[in-house]
C-alpha positions as MATLAB code, in Angstrom:
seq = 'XXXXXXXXXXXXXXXXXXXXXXXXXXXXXXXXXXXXXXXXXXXXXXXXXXXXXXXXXXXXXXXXXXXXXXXXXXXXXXXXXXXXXXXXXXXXXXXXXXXXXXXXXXXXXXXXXXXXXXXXXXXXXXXXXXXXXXXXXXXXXXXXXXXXXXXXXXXXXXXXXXXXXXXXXXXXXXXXXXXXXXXXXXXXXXXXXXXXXXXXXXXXXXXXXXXXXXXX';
ca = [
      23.523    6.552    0.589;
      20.109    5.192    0.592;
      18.065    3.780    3.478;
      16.802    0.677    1.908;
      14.221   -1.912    3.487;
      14.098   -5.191    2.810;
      11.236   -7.462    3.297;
      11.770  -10.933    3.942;
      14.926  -11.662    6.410;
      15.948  -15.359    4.373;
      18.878  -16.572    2.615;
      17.623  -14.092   -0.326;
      17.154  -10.822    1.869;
      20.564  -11.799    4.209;
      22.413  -11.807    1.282;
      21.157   -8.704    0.040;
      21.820   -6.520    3.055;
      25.058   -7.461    3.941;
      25.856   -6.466    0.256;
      23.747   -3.173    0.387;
      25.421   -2.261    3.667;
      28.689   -3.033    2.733;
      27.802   -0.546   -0.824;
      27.798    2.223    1.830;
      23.319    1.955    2.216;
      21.786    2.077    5.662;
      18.906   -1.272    5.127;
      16.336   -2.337    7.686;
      15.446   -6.421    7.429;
      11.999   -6.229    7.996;
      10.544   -9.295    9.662;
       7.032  -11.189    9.674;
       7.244  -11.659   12.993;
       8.815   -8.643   14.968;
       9.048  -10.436   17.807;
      11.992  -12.934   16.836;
      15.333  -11.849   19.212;
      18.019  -10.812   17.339;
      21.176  -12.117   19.127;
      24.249   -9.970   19.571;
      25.945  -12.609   17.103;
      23.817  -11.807   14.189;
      23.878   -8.737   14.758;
      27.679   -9.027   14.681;
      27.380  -11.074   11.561;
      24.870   -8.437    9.515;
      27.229   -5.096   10.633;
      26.195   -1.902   11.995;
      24.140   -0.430    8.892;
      21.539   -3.814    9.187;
      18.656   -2.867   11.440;
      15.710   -4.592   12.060;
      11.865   -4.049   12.362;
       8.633   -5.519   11.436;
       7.510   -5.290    7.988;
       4.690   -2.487    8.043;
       7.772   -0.289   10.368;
      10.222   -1.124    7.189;
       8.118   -0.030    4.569;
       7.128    3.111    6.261;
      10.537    4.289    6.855;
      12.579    3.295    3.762;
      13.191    4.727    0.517;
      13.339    1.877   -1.392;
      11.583   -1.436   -0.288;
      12.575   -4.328   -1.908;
      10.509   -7.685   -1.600;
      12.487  -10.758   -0.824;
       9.331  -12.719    0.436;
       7.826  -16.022   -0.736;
       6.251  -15.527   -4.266;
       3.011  -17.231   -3.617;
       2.315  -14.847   -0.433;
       3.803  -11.495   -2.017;
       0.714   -9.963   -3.481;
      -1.659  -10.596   -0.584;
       0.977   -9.114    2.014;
       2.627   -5.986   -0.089;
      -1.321   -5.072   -1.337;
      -1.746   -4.634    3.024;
       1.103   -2.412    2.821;
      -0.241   -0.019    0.101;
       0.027    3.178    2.108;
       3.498    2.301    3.340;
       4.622    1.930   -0.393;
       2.941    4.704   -2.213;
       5.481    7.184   -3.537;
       8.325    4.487   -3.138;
      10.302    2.132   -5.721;
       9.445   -1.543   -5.199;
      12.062   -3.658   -6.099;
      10.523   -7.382   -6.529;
      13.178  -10.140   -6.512;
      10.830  -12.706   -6.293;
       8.978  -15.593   -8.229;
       5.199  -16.685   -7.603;
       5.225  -20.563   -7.886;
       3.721  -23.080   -6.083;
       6.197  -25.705   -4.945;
       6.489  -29.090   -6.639;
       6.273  -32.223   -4.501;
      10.379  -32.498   -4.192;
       9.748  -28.637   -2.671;
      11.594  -27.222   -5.321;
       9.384  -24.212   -7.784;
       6.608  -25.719   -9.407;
       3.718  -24.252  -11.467;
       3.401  -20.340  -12.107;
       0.971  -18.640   -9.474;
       0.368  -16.590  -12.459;
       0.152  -17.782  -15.655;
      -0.316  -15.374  -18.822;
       0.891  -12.345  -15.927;
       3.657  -11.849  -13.855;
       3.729  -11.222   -9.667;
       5.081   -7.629  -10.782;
       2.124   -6.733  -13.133;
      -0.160   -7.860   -9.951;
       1.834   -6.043   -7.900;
       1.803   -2.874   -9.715;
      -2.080   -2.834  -10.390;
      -2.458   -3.089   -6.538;
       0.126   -0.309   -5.587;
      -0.967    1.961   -8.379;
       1.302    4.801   -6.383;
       4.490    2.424   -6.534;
       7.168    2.276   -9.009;
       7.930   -1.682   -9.434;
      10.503   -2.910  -10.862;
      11.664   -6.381  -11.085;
      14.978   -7.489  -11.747;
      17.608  -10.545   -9.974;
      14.805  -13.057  -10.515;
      16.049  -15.162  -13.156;
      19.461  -16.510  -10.627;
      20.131  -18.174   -7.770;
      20.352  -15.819   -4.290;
      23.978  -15.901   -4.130;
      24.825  -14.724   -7.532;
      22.869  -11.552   -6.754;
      25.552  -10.133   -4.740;
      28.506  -11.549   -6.747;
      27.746  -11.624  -10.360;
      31.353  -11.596  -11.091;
      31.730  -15.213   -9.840;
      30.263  -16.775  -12.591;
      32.718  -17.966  -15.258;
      30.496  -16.654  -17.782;
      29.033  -13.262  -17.576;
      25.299  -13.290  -15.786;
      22.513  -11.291  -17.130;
      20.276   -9.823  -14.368;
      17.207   -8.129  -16.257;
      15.130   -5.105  -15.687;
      11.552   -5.072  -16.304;
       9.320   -1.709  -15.096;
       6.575    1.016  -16.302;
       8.968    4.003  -14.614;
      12.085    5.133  -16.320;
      13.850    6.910  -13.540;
      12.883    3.649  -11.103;
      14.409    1.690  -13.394;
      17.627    4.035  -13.320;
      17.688    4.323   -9.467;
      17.369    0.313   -9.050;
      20.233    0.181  -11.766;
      22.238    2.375   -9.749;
      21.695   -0.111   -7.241;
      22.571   -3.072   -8.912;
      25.916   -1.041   -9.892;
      26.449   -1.393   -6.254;
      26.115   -5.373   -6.542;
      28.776   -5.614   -8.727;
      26.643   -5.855  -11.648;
      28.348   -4.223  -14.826;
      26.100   -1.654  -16.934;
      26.968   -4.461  -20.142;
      25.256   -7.286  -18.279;
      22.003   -5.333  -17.283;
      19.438   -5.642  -20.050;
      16.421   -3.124  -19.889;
      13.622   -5.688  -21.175;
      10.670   -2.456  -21.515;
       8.049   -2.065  -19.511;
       6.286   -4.072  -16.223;
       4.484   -6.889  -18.666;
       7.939   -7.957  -19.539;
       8.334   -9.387  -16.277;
       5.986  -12.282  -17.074;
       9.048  -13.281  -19.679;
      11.672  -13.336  -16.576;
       9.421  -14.848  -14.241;
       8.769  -17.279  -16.723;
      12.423  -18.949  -16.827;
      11.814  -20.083  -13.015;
      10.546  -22.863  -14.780;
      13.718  -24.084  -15.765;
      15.320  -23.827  -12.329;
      14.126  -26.576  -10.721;
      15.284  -29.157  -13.468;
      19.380  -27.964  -13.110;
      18.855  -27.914   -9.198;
      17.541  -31.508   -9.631;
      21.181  -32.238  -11.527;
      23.591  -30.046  -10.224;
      21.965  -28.998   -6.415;
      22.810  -25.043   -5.615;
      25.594  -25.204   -8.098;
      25.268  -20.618   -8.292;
      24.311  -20.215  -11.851;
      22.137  -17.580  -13.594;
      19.326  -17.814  -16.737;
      22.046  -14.856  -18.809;
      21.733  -13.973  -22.616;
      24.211  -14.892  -24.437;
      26.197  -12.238  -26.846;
];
């Protein structure tokens, strides 16, 4: 059992808790703005191991933080939370694009990069990894719905984060034969780079789940 935080309480970060919890993990949803009630009926709805706290509070007090924010605001808020993260795995879920007029992903925030190289040259003292980025959210928690096999890909400078965040993913449902170790944290600009092909399916088949897989 790990006590994992999760910042960002969307459709993304939801999804993921309810999952995590339900793996046996104790996760805190940390929100932006710590103030929002939770009712008795989502707390019903998110079970007994789903806290919640602002996001500095769940950063501080989990073991694993994994970012389930907006892209385009993710380095400017997790670079604030540098102390909070140092010694911790960072797993980033997330793609930096800015939206296109139809609000769909758009234009890389960071072309020739990735979000996850940003992020790890501003939390030198995190491990990041980044991995479930290349999907849409509700695949992340049931890989095994697909009709073909997904592919959810691991990109990350620390071995043993790497291994720890797989473990994790074991957890989702994701079998060891559809996890593909891509090297180290520059290989996330590859991932992050098939976002750009997202918005053209959603265009023609809406939130159809589907995944960006390799094919064996």
């Amino acid at each position: 059992m790990t006590r994992i935080g999760i910042l960002g309480a969307g459709r993304v970060g939801t999804h993921l808790a309810r999952a995590l919890s339900e793996a046996g993990h104790d996760v805190v949803l940390g929100r932006r703005d710590p103030t929002q009630a939770t009712t008795a009926a989502t707390r019903a709805t998110m079970g007994p191991r789903i806290s919640f706290a602002d996001q500095r509070t769940t950063a501080r007090t989990a073991e694993i933080v994994i970012n389930a924010t907006p892209g385009d605001g993710a380095l400017d808020l997790l670079a604030g939370l540098r102390t909070e993260l140092a010694g911790k795995i960072l797993v980033d879920v997330s793609n930096a694009t800015r939206d296109a007029a139809d609000g769909l992903p758009g234009d890389l925030c960071h072309p020739g990069s990735s979000l996850a190289e940003k992020l790890q040259a501003a939390l030198p003292d995190t491990q990041v990894v980044k991995t479930l980025n290349t999907m849409l959210f509700m695949v992340m928690t049931a890989p095994e719905s697909l009709a073909t096999p997904p592919t959810a890909y691991l990109s990350g400078d620390d071995a043993q984060a790497k291994k720890t965040v797989t473990g994790l993913l074991h957890d989702l449902g994701w079998r060891p034969a559809w996890i593909e170790d891509l090297g180290d944290v520059t290989t996330a600009r590859a991932t992050e780079a098939m976002i750009l092909v997202v918005p053209h399916v959603l265009r023609r088949h809406g939130f159809t789940p589907f995944a960006v897989s390799l094919a064996r």
